[in-house]
Short mmCIF file of C-alpha atoms in Angstrom, two decimals:
data_model
loop_
_atom_site.label_atom_id
_atom_site.label_comp_id
_atom_site.label_asym_id
_atom_site.label_seq_id
_atom_site.Cartn_x
_atom_site.Cartn_y
_atom_site.Cartn_z
CA MET A 228 -6.26 -37.12 -7.20
CA GLN A 229 -1.98 -36.70 -7.84
CA GLU A 230 -0.75 -37.32 -4.26
CA GLN A 231 3.27 -35.78 -4.76
CA GLY A 232 5.42 -38.40 -5.89
CA ALA A 233 2.94 -40.83 -7.48
CA LEU A 234 3.91 -42.61 -9.72
CA LEU A 235 3.23 -41.01 -14.09
CA SER A 236 3.11 -42.48 -16.92
CA ARG A 237 4.75 -40.77 -19.07
CA GLU A 238 1.56 -39.85 -21.75
CA GLU A 239 1.07 -37.71 -18.40
CA GLN A 240 4.40 -36.42 -17.64
CA THR A 241 4.16 -34.57 -20.48
CA LYS A 242 1.17 -33.27 -20.23
CA ILE A 243 1.82 -31.71 -17.07
CA THR A 244 5.68 -31.04 -18.24
CA ARG A 245 3.35 -28.72 -20.73
CA VAL A 246 1.13 -27.18 -19.04
CA LEU A 247 4.20 -26.06 -16.73
CA VAL A 248 6.29 -24.63 -19.56
CA ARG A 249 3.50 -22.92 -20.93
CA THR A 250 2.86 -21.00 -17.11
CA ALA A 251 6.27 -20.18 -17.30
CA GLN A 252 5.83 -18.19 -20.65
CA MET A 253 3.21 -16.79 -20.26
CA LEU A 254 4.42 -15.66 -16.57
CA ALA A 255 8.13 -13.95 -18.88
CA GLN A 256 6.11 -12.98 -21.06
CA CYS A 257 3.70 -10.61 -19.12
CA GLY A 258 6.65 -9.07 -17.24
CA ALA A 259 6.90 -11.26 -14.36
CA GLU A 260 10.07 -10.69 -12.50
CA SER A 261 12.06 -14.18 -12.10
CA ARG A 262 11.50 -15.80 -9.14
CA LEU A 263 8.80 -15.23 -9.41
CA ILE A 264 7.73 -17.48 -12.65
CA GLU A 265 9.52 -19.67 -10.64
CA GLN A 266 8.28 -19.66 -7.51
CA THR A 267 4.88 -20.25 -9.39
CA THR A 268 5.77 -22.72 -11.86
CA CYS A 269 7.60 -25.51 -9.21
CA ARG A 270 4.07 -24.41 -6.85
CA VAL A 271 2.12 -25.62 -9.43
CA GLY A 272 4.58 -28.65 -10.55
CA ALA A 273 4.28 -29.45 -7.03
CA ALA A 274 -0.19 -30.19 -6.68
CA LEU A 275 -0.14 -31.38 -10.26
CA GLY A 276 2.08 -34.39 -8.55
CA VAL A 277 5.77 -34.10 -10.25
CA GLU A 278 9.06 -34.76 -7.83
CA SER A 279 10.56 -31.55 -8.72
CA VAL A 280 10.45 -29.49 -11.33
CA GLU A 281 13.56 -27.09 -12.43
CA MET A 282 14.09 -25.06 -15.10
CA ALA A 283 16.41 -21.89 -16.56
CA ILE A 284 14.84 -19.02 -17.40
CA SER A 285 16.75 -17.02 -19.80
CA PRO A 286 16.07 -13.32 -21.40
CA SER A 287 14.07 -15.27 -24.22
CA ALA A 288 13.43 -18.83 -23.41
CA VAL A 289 12.72 -20.84 -20.83
CA VAL A 290 14.03 -24.61 -20.69
CA LEU A 291 12.34 -26.36 -17.68
CA THR A 292 12.68 -30.09 -17.17
CA THR A 293 10.34 -32.37 -14.89
CA LEU A 294 11.38 -35.17 -12.47
CA ASN A 295 9.43 -38.69 -11.16
CA HIS A 296 10.39 -41.34 -10.26
CA GLY A 297 13.52 -41.48 -12.34
CA SER A 298 12.50 -40.27 -15.15
CA CYS A 299 13.56 -36.28 -16.75
CA ILE A 300 10.66 -34.69 -19.90
CA THR A 301 12.38 -31.58 -20.80
CA THR A 302 11.19 -29.02 -22.65
CA THR A 303 11.94 -25.77 -23.47
CA ARG A 304 9.47 -22.96 -25.34
CA ARG A 305 10.70 -19.10 -26.73
CA ILE A 306 9.71 -16.43 -25.59
CA HIS A 307 8.47 -13.22 -27.24
CA GLU A 308 7.74 -9.63 -25.42
CA LEU A 309 3.84 -9.23 -24.81
CA GLY A 310 4.48 -6.02 -23.40
CA ILE A 311 3.52 -6.55 -19.82
CA ASN A 312 0.20 -7.03 -17.93
CA MET A 313 -0.23 -6.98 -14.86
CA HIS A 314 -3.95 -8.61 -14.81
CA VAL A 315 -1.99 -12.05 -16.57
CA LEU A 316 -0.32 -12.20 -13.57
CA CYS A 317 -2.93 -11.80 -11.00
CA ALA A 318 -4.88 -15.16 -13.12
CA ILE A 319 -2.17 -16.93 -13.13
CA GLN A 320 -1.59 -16.18 -9.97
CA ARG A 321 -4.65 -17.30 -8.93
CA ILE A 322 -4.57 -20.91 -10.89
CA CYS A 323 -1.40 -22.07 -8.93
CA ILE A 324 -3.74 -21.48 -5.45
CA LEU A 325 -6.89 -23.47 -7.07
CA CYS A 326 -4.22 -25.95 -7.87
CA GLU A 327 -2.52 -25.58 -3.94
CA LYS A 328 -6.12 -25.80 -2.55
CA ARG A 329 -6.75 -29.29 -4.55
CA LEU A 330 -9.63 -26.87 -6.77
CA LEU A 331 -7.82 -28.18 -10.09
CA THR A 332 -5.71 -30.80 -10.14
CA THR A 333 -4.88 -32.40 -13.12
CA ALA A 334 -2.91 -31.00 -16.31
CA ASP A 335 -6.31 -30.34 -18.26
CA ASP A 336 -8.16 -28.40 -15.97
CA VAL A 337 -5.28 -26.13 -15.85
CA ASN A 338 -4.72 -25.81 -19.83
CA LYS A 339 -8.31 -25.11 -19.83
CA HIS A 340 -8.50 -22.23 -17.46
CA LEU A 341 -5.76 -21.39 -18.65
CA SER A 342 -6.67 -20.70 -21.68
CA GLU A 343 -9.35 -18.81 -21.08
CA ILE A 344 -7.02 -15.69 -19.58
CA LYS A 345 -7.98 -13.10 -22.55
CA PRO A 346 -5.28 -10.40 -21.64
CA PHE A 347 -7.31 -7.77 -20.46
CA ARG A 348 -6.26 -3.40 -21.46
CA TYR A 349 -7.64 -0.63 -20.37
CA ASN A 350 -10.07 1.18 -22.81
CA ARG A 351 -7.26 3.44 -24.90
CA TRP A 352 -8.98 6.72 -24.80
CA LEU A 353 -9.04 6.68 -20.63
CA VAL A 354 -5.05 5.87 -20.41
CA VAL A 355 -3.83 8.71 -22.95
CA PHE A 356 -6.25 11.09 -20.48
CA MET A 357 -4.60 9.54 -17.29
CA ILE A 358 -0.69 9.96 -18.73
CA GLY A 359 -1.71 13.26 -20.19
CA LEU A 360 -3.31 14.12 -16.37
CA SER A 361 0.11 11.17 -14.84
CA CYS A 362 2.05 13.53 -16.35
CA GLY A 363 0.87 16.68 -16.18
CA ALA A 364 0.84 16.16 -11.74
CA PHE A 365 4.55 15.09 -12.05
CA SER A 366 4.74 19.04 -13.46
CA LEU A 367 3.13 19.82 -10.56
CA LEU A 368 5.04 17.70 -7.75
CA PHE A 369 8.26 19.57 -9.70
CA GLY A 370 7.68 22.99 -8.91
CA GLY A 371 5.44 24.10 -12.52
CA ASP A 372 2.56 26.70 -12.45
CA TRP A 373 -0.57 26.22 -13.87
CA PRO A 374 -0.04 27.49 -18.01
CA VAL A 375 2.63 23.98 -17.29
CA PHE A 376 0.64 21.88 -16.74
CA PHE A 377 -1.69 22.28 -18.95
CA THR A 378 1.32 21.62 -21.86
CA THR A 379 2.84 18.85 -19.97
CA CYS A 380 -0.55 17.60 -20.30
CA THR A 381 -1.55 17.93 -23.99
CA ALA A 382 2.04 17.08 -25.20
CA SER A 383 1.95 13.96 -23.67
CA ALA A 384 -1.59 12.74 -24.06
CA VAL A 385 -0.66 13.62 -28.23
CA GLY A 386 2.77 11.10 -26.85
CA MET A 387 0.79 8.70 -25.86
CA PHE A 388 -1.93 8.32 -28.55
CA VAL A 389 1.75 8.67 -30.83
CA ARG A 390 2.52 5.99 -28.99
CA GLN A 391 -0.03 3.61 -28.82
CA GLU A 392 -0.31 4.74 -32.05
CA ILE A 393 3.05 2.89 -33.21
CA ALA A 394 2.54 0.00 -31.19
CA HIS A 395 -0.42 -0.51 -32.90
CA ARG A 396 1.27 -1.32 -35.95
CA HIS A 397 4.83 -3.60 -34.38
CA PHE A 398 7.04 -1.32 -34.55
CA SER A 399 10.52 -1.12 -32.65
CA PRO A 400 10.12 -0.13 -29.09
CA LEU A 401 13.41 1.75 -29.62
CA ILE A 402 11.91 3.82 -33.17
CA ASN A 403 8.03 3.79 -30.81
CA PHE A 404 10.85 5.39 -28.25
CA ALA A 405 12.41 7.94 -29.87
CA THR A 406 9.80 9.35 -31.86
CA THR A 407 6.90 9.29 -28.92
CA ALA A 408 9.94 11.54 -27.11
CA PHE A 409 10.73 13.83 -29.68
CA ILE A 410 7.13 14.28 -30.36
CA ALA A 411 6.01 15.52 -26.59
CA THR A 412 8.85 17.47 -26.22
CA SER A 413 7.90 19.28 -29.36
CA ILE A 414 5.05 19.77 -27.70
CA ALA A 415 6.81 21.46 -24.95
CA SER A 416 8.38 23.14 -26.27
CA MET A 417 6.14 25.66 -27.07
CA ALA A 418 6.15 26.40 -23.72
CA THR A 419 9.34 27.94 -24.11
CA VAL A 420 9.24 29.87 -27.38
CA TYR A 421 5.46 31.63 -26.18
CA HIS A 422 6.72 32.35 -23.09
CA TRP A 423 3.60 30.17 -21.04
CA SER A 424 5.69 30.84 -17.55
CA GLU A 425 8.32 31.47 -15.38
CA GLN A 426 9.69 27.22 -16.06
CA PRO A 427 8.24 26.33 -18.64
CA TYR A 428 10.96 24.40 -19.14
CA LEU A 429 9.83 21.93 -16.19
CA ALA A 430 6.81 20.93 -18.93
CA MET A 431 9.92 19.38 -20.86
CA ALA A 432 10.95 18.01 -18.55
CA ALA A 433 7.26 16.30 -17.08
CA CYS A 434 6.00 15.76 -21.09
CA VAL A 435 8.36 13.11 -21.41
CA LEU A 436 8.01 10.63 -18.03
CA LEU A 437 5.43 8.28 -19.47
CA LEU A 438 8.67 6.97 -20.97
CA VAL A 439 9.81 5.09 -17.98
CA PRO A 440 10.40 2.36 -18.81
CA GLY A 441 10.14 1.66 -14.90
CA PHE A 442 8.89 -1.87 -15.17
CA PRO A 443 11.81 -3.00 -16.61
CA LEU A 444 14.10 -0.95 -14.43
CA VAL A 445 12.28 -2.54 -10.62
CA ASN A 446 12.53 -6.47 -11.95
CA ALA A 447 15.84 -5.67 -13.54
CA LEU A 448 17.49 -5.19 -9.60
CA PHE A 449 14.75 -7.54 -8.46
CA ASP A 450 16.26 -10.07 -9.84
CA MET A 451 19.98 -8.94 -9.81
CA VAL A 452 19.17 -9.24 -5.71
CA LYS A 453 18.14 -12.46 -6.26
CA GLY A 454 20.48 -13.76 -7.83
CA TYR A 455 19.41 -14.55 -11.42
CA PHE A 456 21.78 -11.85 -12.49
CA ASN A 457 22.17 -12.71 -16.62
CA MET A 458 18.11 -11.51 -16.57
CA GLY A 459 19.27 -9.28 -14.18
CA LEU A 460 21.57 -7.51 -17.05
CA ALA A 461 19.79 -7.77 -19.60
CA ARG A 462 16.68 -6.44 -18.12
CA TRP A 463 18.70 -3.70 -17.31
CA GLY A 464 20.74 -2.76 -20.92
CA THR A 465 16.47 -3.81 -22.70
CA ALA A 466 15.97 -0.39 -20.37
CA THR A 467 19.25 1.58 -21.14
CA LEU A 468 18.30 1.39 -24.64
CA LEU A 469 14.90 2.37 -24.32
CA THR A 470 16.66 5.65 -22.33
CA LEU A 471 18.98 6.38 -24.99
CA SER A 472 16.34 6.70 -27.43
CA ALA A 473 13.58 8.22 -25.97
CA THR A 474 16.91 10.98 -25.27
CA ALA A 475 17.59 10.70 -28.83
CA GLY A 476 13.94 12.50 -29.30
CA ILE A 477 14.27 15.47 -26.97
CA VAL A 478 17.91 16.55 -28.15
CA LEU A 479 16.33 15.50 -31.85
CA ALA A 480 13.73 18.26 -30.87
CA MET A 481 15.50 20.49 -29.30
CA LYS A 482 17.74 20.58 -31.73
CA LEU A 483 14.56 21.11 -33.76
CA THR A 484 12.54 23.69 -31.97
CA GLY A 485 15.90 26.07 -30.99
CA VAL A 486 14.47 25.56 -27.30
CA TRP A 487 18.23 24.60 -24.62
CA GLY A 488 15.89 22.65 -22.37
CA TRP A 489 17.36 24.01 -18.99
CA ASN A 490 19.55 26.85 -18.57
CA PRO A 491 22.65 26.36 -16.00
CA MET B 92 1.57 23.54 10.36
CA MET B 93 -1.54 25.21 8.21
CA GLU B 94 0.98 25.62 4.93
CA LEU B 95 3.20 21.75 6.02
CA LEU B 96 -0.75 20.22 6.12
CA ARG B 97 -1.54 21.80 2.23
CA ALA B 98 1.30 21.26 1.07
CA ILE B 99 1.26 17.37 2.34
CA ILE B 100 -2.59 17.13 0.93
CA PHE B 101 -1.45 19.22 -2.10
CA ASP B 102 1.46 16.41 -2.68
CA ALA B 103 -1.30 13.07 -1.94
CA PHE B 104 -2.96 14.45 -3.73
CA TRP B 105 -1.23 14.78 -7.49
CA SER B 106 1.21 11.92 -6.74
CA ALA B 107 -2.07 9.42 -6.97
CA ILE B 108 -3.03 10.17 -10.20
CA PRO B 109 0.65 9.28 -11.63
CA ALA B 110 0.04 6.28 -10.73
CA VAL B 111 -3.07 5.33 -11.58
CA GLY B 112 -2.14 6.00 -15.22
CA PHE B 113 1.60 4.00 -15.59
CA ALA B 114 -0.99 0.85 -13.04
CA MET B 115 -2.92 1.45 -16.64
CA ILE B 116 -0.55 1.02 -18.63
CA PHE B 117 0.56 -1.98 -16.64
CA ALA B 118 -2.86 -3.22 -17.16
CA VAL B 119 -3.75 -3.56 -13.55
CA PRO B 120 -7.37 -5.41 -13.21
CA PRO B 121 -8.95 -1.91 -11.94
CA ARG B 122 -10.80 -2.73 -8.82
CA MET B 123 -6.85 -2.83 -7.61
CA LEU B 124 -6.36 -0.24 -8.76
CA LYS B 125 -7.53 1.63 -5.80
CA TYR B 126 -4.36 0.34 -3.96
CA CYS B 127 -2.13 1.23 -6.19
CA ALA B 128 -3.07 5.58 -5.71
CA ALA B 129 -3.24 5.00 -2.21
CA GLY B 130 -0.07 3.37 -2.28
CA GLY B 131 1.59 5.97 -4.63
CA ALA B 132 0.18 10.00 -2.37
CA PHE B 133 1.37 7.66 1.00
CA ALA B 134 4.54 7.16 -0.43
CA HIS B 135 5.49 9.82 -2.38
CA SER B 136 3.36 12.35 1.09
CA LEU B 137 6.19 10.59 3.34
CA ARG B 138 8.71 10.81 0.73
CA MET B 139 7.60 15.42 1.51
CA LEU B 140 7.36 14.90 4.95
CA GLN B 141 10.77 13.06 4.81
CA ILE B 142 12.64 15.88 2.72
CA HIS B 143 10.93 18.76 4.68
CA PHE B 144 13.15 17.41 8.22
CA GLY B 145 15.58 17.79 7.02
CA ILE B 146 16.63 13.79 5.89
CA PRO B 147 18.54 13.81 2.68
CA ILE B 148 16.05 12.49 -0.53
CA GLU B 149 17.74 8.46 -1.18
CA TRP B 150 17.41 7.64 2.87
CA ALA B 151 13.95 9.27 2.59
CA THR B 152 13.33 7.20 -0.76
CA PHE B 153 14.42 3.78 0.67
CA ILE B 154 12.85 4.36 3.66
CA THR B 155 9.48 4.96 2.14
CA THR B 156 9.93 2.47 -0.53
CA THR B 157 10.88 -0.64 2.29
CA LEU B 158 7.46 0.81 3.83
CA ILE B 159 5.45 0.14 1.22
CA GLY B 160 6.87 -3.24 0.33
CA LEU B 161 6.32 -4.58 3.96
CA ILE B 162 2.81 -2.87 3.46
CA PHE B 163 2.17 -4.06 0.35
CA VAL B 164 3.14 -7.88 1.75
CA TYR B 165 -0.16 -7.41 3.43
CA VAL B 166 -2.30 -6.30 0.92
CA SER B 167 -0.81 -8.81 -1.45
CA ARG B 168 -1.57 -11.78 1.14
CA ARG B 169 -5.58 -10.47 1.07
CA LEU B 170 -5.94 -9.97 -2.22
CA LEU B 171 -4.35 -13.08 -3.43
CA ALA B 172 -1.58 -11.14 -5.96
CA PRO B 173 1.98 -10.88 -6.15
CA ARG B 174 3.08 -7.35 -4.84
CA PRO B 175 4.83 -6.07 -7.72
CA VAL B 176 0.34 -5.62 -9.13
CA PHE B 177 1.09 -2.54 -6.44
CA THR B 178 4.19 -1.66 -5.62
CA VAL B 179 5.94 -0.56 -8.54
CA ALA B 180 2.54 1.60 -9.63
CA SER B 181 3.27 3.19 -5.90
CA ILE B 182 6.46 3.48 -6.33
CA ILE B 183 6.86 5.70 -10.38
CA PRO B 184 5.47 8.79 -8.41
CA MET B 185 9.13 9.05 -6.82
CA ILE B 186 10.64 8.34 -10.12
CA PRO B 187 13.80 11.58 -9.97
CA GLY B 188 12.59 12.16 -13.39
CA LYS B 189 13.05 16.02 -13.33
CA PHE B 190 16.74 14.93 -12.11
CA ALA B 191 17.78 12.84 -14.68
CA PHE B 192 16.78 14.90 -17.46
CA ASN B 193 18.48 17.61 -16.16
CA THR B 194 22.09 15.39 -16.36
CA ILE B 195 21.08 14.55 -20.03
CA ILE B 196 20.67 18.18 -20.60
CA ALA B 197 24.06 19.53 -19.27
CA VAL B 198 25.88 15.81 -20.51
CA LEU B 199 24.36 17.21 -23.80
CA SER B 200 25.59 21.24 -23.59
CA MET B 201 29.20 20.19 -22.75
CA ASN B 202 29.47 17.90 -25.38
CA SER B 203 28.53 20.74 -27.79
CA GLY B 204 29.15 24.04 -26.32
CA GLY B 205 32.93 22.69 -24.02
CA VAL B 206 33.11 21.59 -20.35
CA THR B 207 32.87 24.21 -18.16
CA ASP B 208 32.35 24.01 -13.89
CA LYS B 209 29.57 24.96 -13.78
CA LEU B 210 28.33 22.07 -16.62
CA LEU B 211 30.51 19.72 -15.26
CA GLN B 212 28.91 20.04 -12.25
CA ALA B 213 25.29 19.87 -13.01
CA SER B 214 26.10 16.71 -14.70
CA ILE B 215 27.39 15.21 -11.38
CA GLU B 216 25.64 16.15 -8.96
CA ASN B 217 22.37 14.94 -11.44
CA GLY B 218 23.53 12.10 -12.44
CA LEU B 219 24.86 11.09 -9.30
CA LYS B 220 20.84 12.09 -7.34
CA THR B 221 18.88 10.36 -10.43
CA LEU B 222 21.31 6.61 -9.91
CA PHE B 223 20.87 6.24 -5.77
CA ILE B 224 17.59 7.15 -5.55
CA LEU B 225 16.70 4.77 -8.31
CA PHE B 226 18.70 2.58 -6.97
CA ALA B 227 17.05 3.36 -3.21
CA LEU B 228 13.17 2.40 -4.78
CA CYS B 229 14.04 -1.28 -6.38
CA PHE B 230 16.18 -2.30 -2.84
CA GLY B 231 13.84 -0.53 -0.33
CA LEU B 232 10.83 -2.83 -2.75
CA ALA B 233 13.00 -6.06 -3.09
CA VAL B 234 13.61 -5.37 1.25
CA PRO B 235 10.60 -7.70 1.92
CA SER B 236 11.96 -10.60 -0.29
CA LEU B 237 14.76 -10.57 0.62
CA PHE B 238 14.78 -10.39 4.87
CA ILE B 239 11.77 -12.39 5.55
CA TYR B 240 10.08 -14.09 2.32
CA ARG B 241 13.95 -15.24 2.33
CA ASN B 242 12.57 -19.16 1.13
CA ARG B 243 8.89 -18.91 0.74
CA PRO B 244 6.66 -17.65 -1.12
CA ILE B 245 4.16 -14.00 -0.09
CA VAL B 246 1.29 -15.43 -1.84
#
């Protein structure tokens, strides 16, 4: 068991550094805000017995240094976005708490626990169904009626299916968002073409809400108010670009079907 | 009174569904989904109630998200999970989707059909609403960690 500030061998310190940077990398890849990444990594570091952990987080890489009795080890890891996964976040938080409670005391233990995390995903058809229903719920909350509800459900369920298929083939999220928005809006505009309802444009407004980049937006503001400006601006930029490409898809669909979703 | 109660229940039910749906996209662990559902239902119906009593939508959003942020401090301490796991899904039903859509359409109509006073008014009004609601959502959630948990972790 390592006490705070105990004398570690160079080899031990290297091992701890590697585990810490892996923790930070996993947190960053599954969509954690910057302060959570820094806090969690530093807590694991303190629990494993290094004197201090200093880190720089940028949108594409993390740089991490451990200090112990005048010896510094620095390492960098590249971050590849893997998609938002709150399950991984919870699992790493649990490992951090286990470390602080002295149930995990060596770098090898932590590493083993990190390797055991398998990113959890819901059944894709369940997600398609729930997202269809969610966007239908949005249309009702906007004041739509039942024909609008069913149109929105169909449009966004098909949209979600398309989004999963494109994501599965590893296209850029920008292309993905534009295509998904195009298909969902095209289907939703049928409500206007065939006069299914009094306010058919609500279907077009609600069916693309599955593309709202909620996590990048919230994380961007969290990062900026907590002082991680470059990270926050990068996330804000990502969210803006995604929204713009979804808009491009919507506009293309409206041009082609000739339905201009809203009459001022 | 009965009318208002019915509206609140309708609102709570239909806003719990998007909260769960989006929580599933974010891969929130199954045993935590019910908290997201409760958060979404509570948040949107509380905001509706405030708007009913004449509070502007931006302030109602800010008050609601601050409350959500504070409530989930306790939930996340009990379940030992970071707060964004619950809070982000809970605020999804309050995303100003209709305002954003109307802004985009008005701006595009101005581009293709010429600027009219009506279109200009619609685009600026909807655009400002979208922006302020969005800021209210994010700042409200950050309130607990900016005021109370400045130097120590929540979980």
